[in-house]
Coordinates of C-alpha atoms in Angstrom, one line a residue:
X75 CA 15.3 -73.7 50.5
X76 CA 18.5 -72.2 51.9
X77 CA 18.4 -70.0 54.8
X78 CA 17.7 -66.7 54.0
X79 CA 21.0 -65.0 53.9
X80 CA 21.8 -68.2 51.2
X81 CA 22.2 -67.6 47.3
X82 CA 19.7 -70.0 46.4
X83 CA 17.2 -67.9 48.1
X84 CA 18.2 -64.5 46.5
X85 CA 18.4 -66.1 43.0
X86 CA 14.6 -67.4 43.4
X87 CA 13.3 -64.1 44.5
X88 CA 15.2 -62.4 41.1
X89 CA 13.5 -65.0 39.2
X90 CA 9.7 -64.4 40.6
X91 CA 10.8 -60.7 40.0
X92 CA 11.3 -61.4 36.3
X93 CA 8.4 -63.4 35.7
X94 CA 6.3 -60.3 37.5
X95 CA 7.7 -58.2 34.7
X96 CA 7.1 -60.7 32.0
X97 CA 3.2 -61.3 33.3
X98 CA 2.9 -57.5 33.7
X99 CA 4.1 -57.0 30.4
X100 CA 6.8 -54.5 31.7
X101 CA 9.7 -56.6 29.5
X102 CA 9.4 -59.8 26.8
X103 CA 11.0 -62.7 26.9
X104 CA 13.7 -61.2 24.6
X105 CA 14.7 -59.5 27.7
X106 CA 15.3 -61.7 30.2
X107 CA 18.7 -62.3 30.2
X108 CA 19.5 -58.8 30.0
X109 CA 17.5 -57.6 32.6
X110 CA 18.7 -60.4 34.9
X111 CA 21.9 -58.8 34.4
X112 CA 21.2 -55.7 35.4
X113 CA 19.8 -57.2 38.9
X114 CA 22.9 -58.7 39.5
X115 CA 24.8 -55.8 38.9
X116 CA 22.3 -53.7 41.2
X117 CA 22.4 -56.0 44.0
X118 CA 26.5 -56.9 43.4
X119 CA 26.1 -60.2 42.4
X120 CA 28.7 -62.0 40.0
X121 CA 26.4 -65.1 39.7
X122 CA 23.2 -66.6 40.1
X123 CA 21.8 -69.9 40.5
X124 CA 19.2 -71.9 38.3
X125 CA 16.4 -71.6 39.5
X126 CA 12.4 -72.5 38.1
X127 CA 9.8 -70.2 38.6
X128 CA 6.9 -71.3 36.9
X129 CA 3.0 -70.8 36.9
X130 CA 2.3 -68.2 39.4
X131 CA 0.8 -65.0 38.5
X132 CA 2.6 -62.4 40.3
X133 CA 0.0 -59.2 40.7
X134 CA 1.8 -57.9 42.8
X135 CA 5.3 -56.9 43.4
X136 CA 5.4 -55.9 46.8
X137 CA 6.3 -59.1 48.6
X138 CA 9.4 -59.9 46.5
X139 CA 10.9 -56.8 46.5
X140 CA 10.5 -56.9 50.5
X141 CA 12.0 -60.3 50.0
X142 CA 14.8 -58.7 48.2
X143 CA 15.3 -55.4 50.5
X144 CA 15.4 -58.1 53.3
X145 CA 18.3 -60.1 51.7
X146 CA 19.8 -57.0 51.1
X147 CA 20.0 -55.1 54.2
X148 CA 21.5 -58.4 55.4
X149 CA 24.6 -58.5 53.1
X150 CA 25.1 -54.9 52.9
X151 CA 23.6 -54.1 49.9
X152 CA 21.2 -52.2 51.2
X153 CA 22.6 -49.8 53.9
X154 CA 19.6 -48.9 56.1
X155 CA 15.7 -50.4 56.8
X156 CA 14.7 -46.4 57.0
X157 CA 12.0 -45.9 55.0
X158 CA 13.8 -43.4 52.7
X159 CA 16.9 -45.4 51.6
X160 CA 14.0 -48.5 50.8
X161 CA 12.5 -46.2 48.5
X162 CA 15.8 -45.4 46.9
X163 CA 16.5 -49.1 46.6
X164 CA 13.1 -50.4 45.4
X165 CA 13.2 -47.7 43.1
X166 CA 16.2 -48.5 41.6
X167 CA 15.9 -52.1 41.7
X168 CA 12.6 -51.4 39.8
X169 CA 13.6 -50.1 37.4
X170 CA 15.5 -52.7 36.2
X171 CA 12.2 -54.0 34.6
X172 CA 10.9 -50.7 33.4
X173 CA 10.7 -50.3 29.8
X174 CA 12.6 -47.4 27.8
X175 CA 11.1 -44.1 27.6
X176 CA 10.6 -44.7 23.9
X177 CA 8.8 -47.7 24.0
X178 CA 6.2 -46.6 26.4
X179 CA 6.2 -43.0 24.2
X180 CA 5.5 -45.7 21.4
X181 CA 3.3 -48.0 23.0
X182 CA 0.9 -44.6 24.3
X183 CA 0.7 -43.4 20.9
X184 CA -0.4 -46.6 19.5
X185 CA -3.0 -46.8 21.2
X186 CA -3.8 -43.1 21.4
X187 CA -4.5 -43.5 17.5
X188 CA -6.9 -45.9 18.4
X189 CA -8.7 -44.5 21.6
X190 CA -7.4 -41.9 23.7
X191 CA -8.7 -43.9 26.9
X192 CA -6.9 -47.0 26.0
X193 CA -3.7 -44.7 25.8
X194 CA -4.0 -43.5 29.5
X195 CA -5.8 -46.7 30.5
X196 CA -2.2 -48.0 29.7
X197 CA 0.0 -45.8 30.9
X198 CA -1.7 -45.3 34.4
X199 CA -1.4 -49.3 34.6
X200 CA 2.6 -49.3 33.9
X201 CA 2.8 -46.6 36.5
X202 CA 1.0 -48.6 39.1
X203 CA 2.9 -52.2 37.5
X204 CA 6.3 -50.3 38.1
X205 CA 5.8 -49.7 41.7
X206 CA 6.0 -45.6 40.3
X207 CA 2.3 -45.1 42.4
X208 CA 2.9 -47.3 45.1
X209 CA -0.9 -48.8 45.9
X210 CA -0.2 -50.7 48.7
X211 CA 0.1 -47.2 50.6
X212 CA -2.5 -45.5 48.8
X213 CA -5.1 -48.4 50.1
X214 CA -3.9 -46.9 53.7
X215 CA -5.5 -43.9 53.1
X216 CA -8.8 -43.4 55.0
X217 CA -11.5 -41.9 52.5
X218 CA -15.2 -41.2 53.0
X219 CA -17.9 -39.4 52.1
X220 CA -20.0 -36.1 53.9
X221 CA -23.5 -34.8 52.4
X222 CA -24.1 -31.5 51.9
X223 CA -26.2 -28.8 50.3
X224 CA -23.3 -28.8 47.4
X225 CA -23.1 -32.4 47.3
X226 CA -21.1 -35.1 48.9
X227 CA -17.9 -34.0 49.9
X228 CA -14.4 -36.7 49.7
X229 CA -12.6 -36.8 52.6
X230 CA -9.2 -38.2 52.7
X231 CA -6.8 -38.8 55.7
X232 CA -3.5 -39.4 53.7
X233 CA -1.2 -42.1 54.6
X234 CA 0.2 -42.7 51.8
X235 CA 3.4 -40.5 52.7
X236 CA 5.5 -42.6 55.1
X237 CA 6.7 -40.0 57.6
X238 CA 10.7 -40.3 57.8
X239 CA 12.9 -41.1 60.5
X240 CA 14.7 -38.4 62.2
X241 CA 17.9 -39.9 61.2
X242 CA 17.5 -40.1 57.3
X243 CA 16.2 -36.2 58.3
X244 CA 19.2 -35.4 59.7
X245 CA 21.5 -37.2 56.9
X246 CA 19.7 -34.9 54.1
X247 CA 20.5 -31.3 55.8
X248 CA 24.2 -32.8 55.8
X249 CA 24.4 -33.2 52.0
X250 CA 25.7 -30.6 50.0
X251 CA 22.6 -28.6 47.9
X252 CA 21.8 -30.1 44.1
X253 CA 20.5 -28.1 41.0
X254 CA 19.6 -31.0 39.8
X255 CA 17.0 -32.0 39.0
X256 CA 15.7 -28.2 39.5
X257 CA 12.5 -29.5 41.6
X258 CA 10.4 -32.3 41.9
X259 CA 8.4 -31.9 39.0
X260 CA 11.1 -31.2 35.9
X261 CA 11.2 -34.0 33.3
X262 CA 14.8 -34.7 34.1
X263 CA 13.2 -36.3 37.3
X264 CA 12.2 -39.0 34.6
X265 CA 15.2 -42.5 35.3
X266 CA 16.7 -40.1 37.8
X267 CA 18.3 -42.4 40.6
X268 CA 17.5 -40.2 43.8
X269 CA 19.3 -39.3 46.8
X270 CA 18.3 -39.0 50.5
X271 CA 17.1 -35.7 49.7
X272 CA 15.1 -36.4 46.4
X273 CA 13.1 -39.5 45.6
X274 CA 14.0 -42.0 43.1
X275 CA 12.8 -42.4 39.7
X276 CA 14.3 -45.0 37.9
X277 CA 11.0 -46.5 37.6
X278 CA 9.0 -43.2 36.4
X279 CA 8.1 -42.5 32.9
X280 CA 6.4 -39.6 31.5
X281 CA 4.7 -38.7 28.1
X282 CA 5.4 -35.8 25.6
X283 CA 2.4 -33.2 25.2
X284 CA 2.3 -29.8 22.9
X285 CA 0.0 -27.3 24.7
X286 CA -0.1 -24.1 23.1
X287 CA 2.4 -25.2 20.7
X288 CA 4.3 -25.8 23.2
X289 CA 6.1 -28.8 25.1
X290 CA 4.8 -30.2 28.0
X291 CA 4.5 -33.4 29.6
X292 CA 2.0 -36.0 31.2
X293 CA 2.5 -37.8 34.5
X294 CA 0.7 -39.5 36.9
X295 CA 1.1 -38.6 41.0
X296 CA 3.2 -41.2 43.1
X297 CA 0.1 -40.7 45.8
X298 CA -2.8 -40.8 44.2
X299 CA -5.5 -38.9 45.7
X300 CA -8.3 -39.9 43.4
X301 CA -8.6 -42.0 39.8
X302 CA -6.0 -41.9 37.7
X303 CA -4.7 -38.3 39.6
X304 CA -2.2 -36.8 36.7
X305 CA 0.5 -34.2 36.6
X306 CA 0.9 -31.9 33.3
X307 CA 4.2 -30.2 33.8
X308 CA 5.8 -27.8 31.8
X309 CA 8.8 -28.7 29.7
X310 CA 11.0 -25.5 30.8
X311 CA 11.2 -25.2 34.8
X312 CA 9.3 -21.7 34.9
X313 CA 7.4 -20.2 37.9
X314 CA 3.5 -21.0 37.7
X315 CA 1.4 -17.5 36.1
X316 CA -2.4 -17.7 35.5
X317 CA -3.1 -16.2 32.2
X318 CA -5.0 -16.4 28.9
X319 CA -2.1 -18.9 27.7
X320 CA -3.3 -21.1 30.6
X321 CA -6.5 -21.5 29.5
X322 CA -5.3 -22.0 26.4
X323 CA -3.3 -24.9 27.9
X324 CA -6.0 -26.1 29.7
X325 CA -8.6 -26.3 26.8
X326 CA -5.5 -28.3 24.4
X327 CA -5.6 -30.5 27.2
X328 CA -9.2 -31.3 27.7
X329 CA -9.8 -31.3 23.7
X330 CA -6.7 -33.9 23.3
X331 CA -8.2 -35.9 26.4
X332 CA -11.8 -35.4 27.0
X333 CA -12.3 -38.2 29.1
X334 CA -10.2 -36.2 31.6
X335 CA -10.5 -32.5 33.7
X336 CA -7.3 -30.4 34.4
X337 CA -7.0 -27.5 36.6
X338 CA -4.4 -25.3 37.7
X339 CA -3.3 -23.9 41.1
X340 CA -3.4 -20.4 41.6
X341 CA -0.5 -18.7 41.3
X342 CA -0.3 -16.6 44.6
X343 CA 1.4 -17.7 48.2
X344 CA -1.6 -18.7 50.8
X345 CA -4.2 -19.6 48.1
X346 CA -1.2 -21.7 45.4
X347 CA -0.3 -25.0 45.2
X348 CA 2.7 -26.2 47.1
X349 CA 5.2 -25.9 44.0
X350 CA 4.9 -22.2 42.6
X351 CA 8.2 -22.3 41.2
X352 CA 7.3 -25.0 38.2
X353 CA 4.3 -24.3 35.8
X354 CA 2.0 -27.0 35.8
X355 CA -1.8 -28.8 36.4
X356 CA -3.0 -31.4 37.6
X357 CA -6.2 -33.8 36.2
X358 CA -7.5 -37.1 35.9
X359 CA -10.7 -39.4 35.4
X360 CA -12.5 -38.3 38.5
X361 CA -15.8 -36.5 39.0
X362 CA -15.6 -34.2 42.0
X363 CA -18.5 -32.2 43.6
X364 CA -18.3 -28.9 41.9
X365 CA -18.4 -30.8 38.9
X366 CA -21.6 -31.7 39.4
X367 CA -22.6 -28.3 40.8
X368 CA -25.4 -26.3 39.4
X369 CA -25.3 -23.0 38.0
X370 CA -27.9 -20.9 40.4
X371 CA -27.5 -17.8 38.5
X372 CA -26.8 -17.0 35.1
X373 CA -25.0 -13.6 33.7
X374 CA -25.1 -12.0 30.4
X375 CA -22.5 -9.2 30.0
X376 CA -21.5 -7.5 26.2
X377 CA -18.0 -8.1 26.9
X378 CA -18.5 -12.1 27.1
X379 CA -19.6 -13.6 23.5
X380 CA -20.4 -17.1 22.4
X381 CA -20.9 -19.1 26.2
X382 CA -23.0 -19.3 28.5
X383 CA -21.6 -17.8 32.2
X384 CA -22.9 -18.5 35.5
X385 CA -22.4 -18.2 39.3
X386 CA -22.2 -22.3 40.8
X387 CA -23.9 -23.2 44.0
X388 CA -20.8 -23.8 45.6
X389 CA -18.9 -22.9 49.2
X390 CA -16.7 -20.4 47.5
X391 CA -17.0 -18.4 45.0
X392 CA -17.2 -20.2 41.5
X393 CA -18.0 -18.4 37.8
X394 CA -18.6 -21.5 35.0
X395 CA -18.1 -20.4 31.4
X396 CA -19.6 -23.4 29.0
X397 CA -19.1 -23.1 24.8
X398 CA -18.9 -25.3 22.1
X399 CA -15.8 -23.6 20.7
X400 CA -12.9 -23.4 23.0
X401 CA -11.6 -20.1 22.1
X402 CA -14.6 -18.4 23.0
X403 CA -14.5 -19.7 26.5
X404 CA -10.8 -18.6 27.1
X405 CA -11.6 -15.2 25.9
X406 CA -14.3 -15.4 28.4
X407 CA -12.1 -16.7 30.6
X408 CA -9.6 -14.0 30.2
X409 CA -11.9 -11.0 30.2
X410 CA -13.4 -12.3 33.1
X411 CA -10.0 -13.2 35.3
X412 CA -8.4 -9.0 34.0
X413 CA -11.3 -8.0 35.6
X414 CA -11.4 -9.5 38.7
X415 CA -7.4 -9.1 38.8
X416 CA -8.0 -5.5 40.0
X417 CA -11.0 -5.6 41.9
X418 CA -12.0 -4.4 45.1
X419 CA -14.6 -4.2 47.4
X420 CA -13.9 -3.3 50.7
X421 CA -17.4 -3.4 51.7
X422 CA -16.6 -7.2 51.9
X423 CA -12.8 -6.9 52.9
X424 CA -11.9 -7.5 49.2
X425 CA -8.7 -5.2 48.0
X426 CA -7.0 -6.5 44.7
X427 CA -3.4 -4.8 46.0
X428 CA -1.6 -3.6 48.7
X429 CA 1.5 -1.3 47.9
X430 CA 1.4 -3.0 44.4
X431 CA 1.2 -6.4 45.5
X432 CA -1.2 -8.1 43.7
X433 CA -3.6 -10.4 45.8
X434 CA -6.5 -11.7 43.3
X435 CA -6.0 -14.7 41.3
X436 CA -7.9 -17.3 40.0
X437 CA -7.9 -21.4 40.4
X438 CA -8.7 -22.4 36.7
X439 CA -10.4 -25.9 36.3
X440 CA -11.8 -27.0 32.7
X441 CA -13.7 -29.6 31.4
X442 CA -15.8 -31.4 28.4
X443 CA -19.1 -32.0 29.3
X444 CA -22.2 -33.2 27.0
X445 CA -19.9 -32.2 23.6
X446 CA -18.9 -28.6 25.2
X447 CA -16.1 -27.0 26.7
X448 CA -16.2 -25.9 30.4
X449 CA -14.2 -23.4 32.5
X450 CA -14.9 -22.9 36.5
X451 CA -12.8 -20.0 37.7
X452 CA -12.5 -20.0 41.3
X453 CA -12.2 -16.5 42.5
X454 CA -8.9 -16.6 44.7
X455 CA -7.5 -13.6 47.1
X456 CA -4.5 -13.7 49.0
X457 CA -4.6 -10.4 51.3
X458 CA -3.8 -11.3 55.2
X459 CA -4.9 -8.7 58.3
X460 CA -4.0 -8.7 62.1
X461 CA -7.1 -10.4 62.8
X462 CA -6.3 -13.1 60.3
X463 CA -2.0 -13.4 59.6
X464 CA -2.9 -16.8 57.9
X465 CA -4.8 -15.3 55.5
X466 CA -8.2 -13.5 55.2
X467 CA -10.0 -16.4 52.9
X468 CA -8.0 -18.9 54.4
X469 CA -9.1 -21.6 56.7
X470 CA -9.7 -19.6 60.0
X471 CA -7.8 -20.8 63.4
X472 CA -10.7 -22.0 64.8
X473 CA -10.9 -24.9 61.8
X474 CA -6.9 -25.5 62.1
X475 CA -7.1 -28.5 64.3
X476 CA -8.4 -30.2 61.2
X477 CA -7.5 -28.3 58.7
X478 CA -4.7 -25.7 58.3
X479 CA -3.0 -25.9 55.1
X480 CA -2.9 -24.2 52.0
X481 CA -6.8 -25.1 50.0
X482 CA -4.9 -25.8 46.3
X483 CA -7.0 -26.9 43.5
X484 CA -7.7 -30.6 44.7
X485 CA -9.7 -29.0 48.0
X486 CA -11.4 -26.3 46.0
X487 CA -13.0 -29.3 44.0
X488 CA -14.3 -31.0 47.0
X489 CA -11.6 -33.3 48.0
X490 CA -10.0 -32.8 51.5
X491 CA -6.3 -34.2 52.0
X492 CA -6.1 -34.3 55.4
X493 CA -3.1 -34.8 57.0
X494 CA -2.3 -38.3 58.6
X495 CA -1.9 -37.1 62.8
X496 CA -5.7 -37.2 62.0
X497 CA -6.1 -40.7 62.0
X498 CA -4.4 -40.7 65.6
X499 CA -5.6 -38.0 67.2
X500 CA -9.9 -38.5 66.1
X501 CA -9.4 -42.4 67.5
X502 CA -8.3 -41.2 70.8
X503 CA -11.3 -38.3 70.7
X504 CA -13.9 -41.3 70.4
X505 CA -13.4 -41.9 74.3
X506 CA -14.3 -38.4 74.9
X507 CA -17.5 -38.2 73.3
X508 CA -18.4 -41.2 74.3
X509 CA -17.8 -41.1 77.8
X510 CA -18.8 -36.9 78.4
X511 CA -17.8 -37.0 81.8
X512 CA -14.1 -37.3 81.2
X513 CA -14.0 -34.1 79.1
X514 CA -11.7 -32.5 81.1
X515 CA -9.3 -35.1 81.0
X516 CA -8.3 -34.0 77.3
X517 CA -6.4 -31.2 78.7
X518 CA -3.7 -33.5 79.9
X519 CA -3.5 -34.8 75.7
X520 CA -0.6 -32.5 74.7
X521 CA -2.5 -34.0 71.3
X522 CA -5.7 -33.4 71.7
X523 CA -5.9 -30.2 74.0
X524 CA -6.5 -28.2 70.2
X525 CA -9.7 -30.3 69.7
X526 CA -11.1 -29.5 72.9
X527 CA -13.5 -26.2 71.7
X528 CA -14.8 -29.0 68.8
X529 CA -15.2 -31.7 71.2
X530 CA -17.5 -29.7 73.5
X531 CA -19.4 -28.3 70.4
X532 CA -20.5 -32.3 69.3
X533 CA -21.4 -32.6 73.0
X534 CA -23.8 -30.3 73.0
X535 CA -25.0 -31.1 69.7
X536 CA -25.3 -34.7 70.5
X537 CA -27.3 -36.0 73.6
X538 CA -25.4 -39.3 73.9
X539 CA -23.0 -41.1 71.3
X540 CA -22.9 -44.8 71.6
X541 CA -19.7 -47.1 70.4
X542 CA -21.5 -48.5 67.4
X543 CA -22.2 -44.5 66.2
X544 CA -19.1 -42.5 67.0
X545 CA -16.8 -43.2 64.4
X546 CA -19.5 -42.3 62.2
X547 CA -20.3 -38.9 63.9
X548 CA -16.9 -38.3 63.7
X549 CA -16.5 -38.7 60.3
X550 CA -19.3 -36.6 59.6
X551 CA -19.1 -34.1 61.3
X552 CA -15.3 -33.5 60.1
X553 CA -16.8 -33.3 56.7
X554 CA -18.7 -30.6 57.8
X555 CA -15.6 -28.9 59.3
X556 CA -14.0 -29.1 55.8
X557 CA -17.4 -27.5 54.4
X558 CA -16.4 -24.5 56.6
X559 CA -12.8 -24.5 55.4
X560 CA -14.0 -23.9 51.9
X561 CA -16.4 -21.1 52.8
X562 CA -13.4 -19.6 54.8
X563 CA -11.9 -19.5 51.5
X564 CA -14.7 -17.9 49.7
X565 CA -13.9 -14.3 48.8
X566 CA -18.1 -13.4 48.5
X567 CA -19.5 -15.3 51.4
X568 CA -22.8 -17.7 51.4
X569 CA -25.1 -15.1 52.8
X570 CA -26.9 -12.1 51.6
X571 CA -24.5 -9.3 51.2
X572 CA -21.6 -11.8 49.8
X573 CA -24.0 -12.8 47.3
X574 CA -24.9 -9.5 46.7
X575 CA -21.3 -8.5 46.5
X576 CA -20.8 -11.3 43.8
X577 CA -23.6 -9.4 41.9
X578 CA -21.9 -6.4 41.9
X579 CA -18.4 -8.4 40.3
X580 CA -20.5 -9.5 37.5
X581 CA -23.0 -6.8 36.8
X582 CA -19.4 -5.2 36.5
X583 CA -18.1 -7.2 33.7

């Protein structure tokens, strides 16, 4: 071997990256030579040399594209180790190996005619094969478990989204403004090359749906926060609106994937998902908490017909609709979501509008379960006060040191994203609790000084914390901080008079 800025070195690395596409089954031996071309073109090569590359089963391609970014940023190819401009490249350089659109539309449908889990089970493995969901940072991710009276609780501290360096920060805001692609989720994201501003996606693929008679299309998330964590967008970029079509949408989904839940965001600022301005859902194969919820109350009403409906023992405030025939739950559905849409009850601070501005909603999830179709409407409101600017069933201030964000559809299910300062800050806490007498000592933590109130409160709740126990506690006991975020967000609280208030909602159907 050469020395590393030598050509021998960078034509042995282009090899190993072709036979990780051949063993992956990303291209056939057909193939080769062209894709080999179209790495030397990507990297500005004229030439290569022979090289053999035999017998080793690449599983991952990680190390030889860090091989390659290396050999890169020395000759100039590549014009800067910030993470943002590697992303660009690998992306690129990835997709040099990624099959056509067609054959993987192909490929899916093949085995969709066969069984519809082989289909996804196939496509979720190219999107992980391609580098598109990038495991090697998802593994970072800190993720536990917290028991509660609803069940366990997921907790994840994400790390999977490098943070980026002030320069590349400051290099996007001096770019002029693109159109294109409209936003991050529009299929013409699909072989897009990227820019400082947008990510690449040379290597992303994404599959043709009809919802609704309508065209839509399947993706998995870059970051995965659980199993096999899809994205069904919608064909035309148009803003996000929860309505009887939705759960139309929905129910096409679940029927033509059963193996699979999808939900939808509500469609409100403070209680919506962080892109309003693009219809879509998200799924996958995962079982979360309210899944597994019970119905502790069961409702009959004239208007409902056909399915069973049901208040879930759950932090917020949760209706399930079950049926065997889908367009008996989404009338329920829908007669069930006009109602709430104007109701009010300010006996529990509930008002549906302000000046006309609507503030209920609904985050829609749905289902199969034993052979039947399930809908859990999540009754959503939006209204803030002076007492609470963030929002009124929003996480309070006094949880924001954890947990300030917008609660979108994954956290309604049970699954905190955290974000990843956490993983910082609750290692430096240990000390703390650990060692009560330096308590005050966290004031001079510019970082910390916002956990102080919570540090005091597991104090007094714990007589002494050994080494061996406190990460543990920790862990726990910010599971239990989440549980309080969800009931923040609950419109009929877990007491007496909020369950009697959600009585009065459904005795009024």
């Amino acid at each position: 071997m050469k020395e590393w800025g030598g050509r021998v070195n960078i034509s042995y690395e282009i090899e190993r990256l072709i036979q990780y596409g051949l063993y992956k089954g990303l291209i056939n031996e057909y193939d080769v030579i062209y894709t080999r071309n179209r790495i030397l073109e990507f990297l500005n090569l004229n030439e290569i040399d022979e090289v053999r590359v035999e017998g080793e089963k690449l599983e991952s391609s990680k190390p030889i594209l860090e091989n390659i970014m290396s050999w890169a940023l020395r000759n100039g190819v590549l014009v800067s180790e910030d993470i943002t401009y590697k992303d660009l490249f690998d992306a690129r350089l990835m997709a040099c190996i990624t099959p056509k659109p067609s054959e993987v539309i192909n490929k899916f449908n093949e085995l969709y005619d066969i069984d519809r889990a082989l289909a996804t089970d196939y496509y979720y493995n190219l999107s992980k094969n391609t580098n598109y969901i990038r495991i090697d940072r998802i593994e970072q991710d800190l993720k536990w478990t917290t028991s509660t009276p609803y069940g366990c609780l997921d907790i994840t501290i994400n790390l999977s989204k490098p943070e980026k360096d002030p320069k590349a920060i400051a290099a996007a805001k001096t770019i002029s403004s693109f159109i294109y692609p409209k936003c991050l989720l529009c299929k013409e994201n699909e072989g897009y090359a990227g820019r400082i501003n947008h990510p690449g996606r040379g290597n992303h693929r994404i599959i043709p749906l009809t919802l609704k008679q309508e065209s839509w299309y399947f993706q998995y998330s870059p970051y995965s926060y659980y199993n096999e964590h899809c994205i069904v967008l919608k064909g035309k970029h148009e803003p996000m609106r929860i309505s009887k079509e939705t759960f139309k949408r929905l129910m096409d989904f679940v029927e033509q994937f059963p193996h699979y839940f999808i939900g939808s965001n509500a469609d409100l600022p403070i209680v919506g998902g962080s892109i309003l301005s693009h219809d879509h859902f998200q799924g996958g194969k995962y079982e979360f908490a309210m899944a597994n919820a019970e119905i502790e109350k069961n409702f009959t009403t004239e208007g409902i017909l056909g399915v069973t409906v049901g208040r879930v023992k759950w932090p917020m405030s949760v209706i399930r609709i079950e049926g065997k025939d889908k367009n008996d739950v989404v009338k329920a559905a829908e007669y069930i979501r006009e109602k709430w849409d104007n109701y009010s009850d300010e006996a529990v601070g509930l008002i549906s509008q302000s000046n006309g501005i609507p503030h209920n909603t609904v985050t829609p999830i749905a289902r199969m379960k034993n052979k039947k179709f399930q809908m859990d409407l999540t009754l959503r409101n939006n209204r803030t006060s002076e007492e609470y600017p963030d929002g009124i069933f929003h996480p309070h201030r006094e949880l924001h040191h954890i947990k300030k964000e917008n609660i979108g559809l994954i956290e309604v299910m049970g699954l905190a994203v955290l974000p990843a300062r956490l993983n910082r800050e609750l290692k430096k806490l240990e000390k703390y609790l650990i060692d009560r007498d330096k308590i005050d000592e966290i004031d001079k933590d510019e970082e910390l000084i916002k956990h102080r109130s919570w540090c005091i409160e597991l104090l007094n709740k714990y007589s002494s914390i050994c080494p061996s126990d406190v990460d543990g506690i920790i862990k726990r006991e910010v599971g239990l901080v989440f549980l309080k975020v969800l009931e923040d967000c609950g419109v009929f609280k877990r007491n007496e008079k909020g369950e009697a208030a959600f009585d009065r909602f459904m005795n009024s159907l």
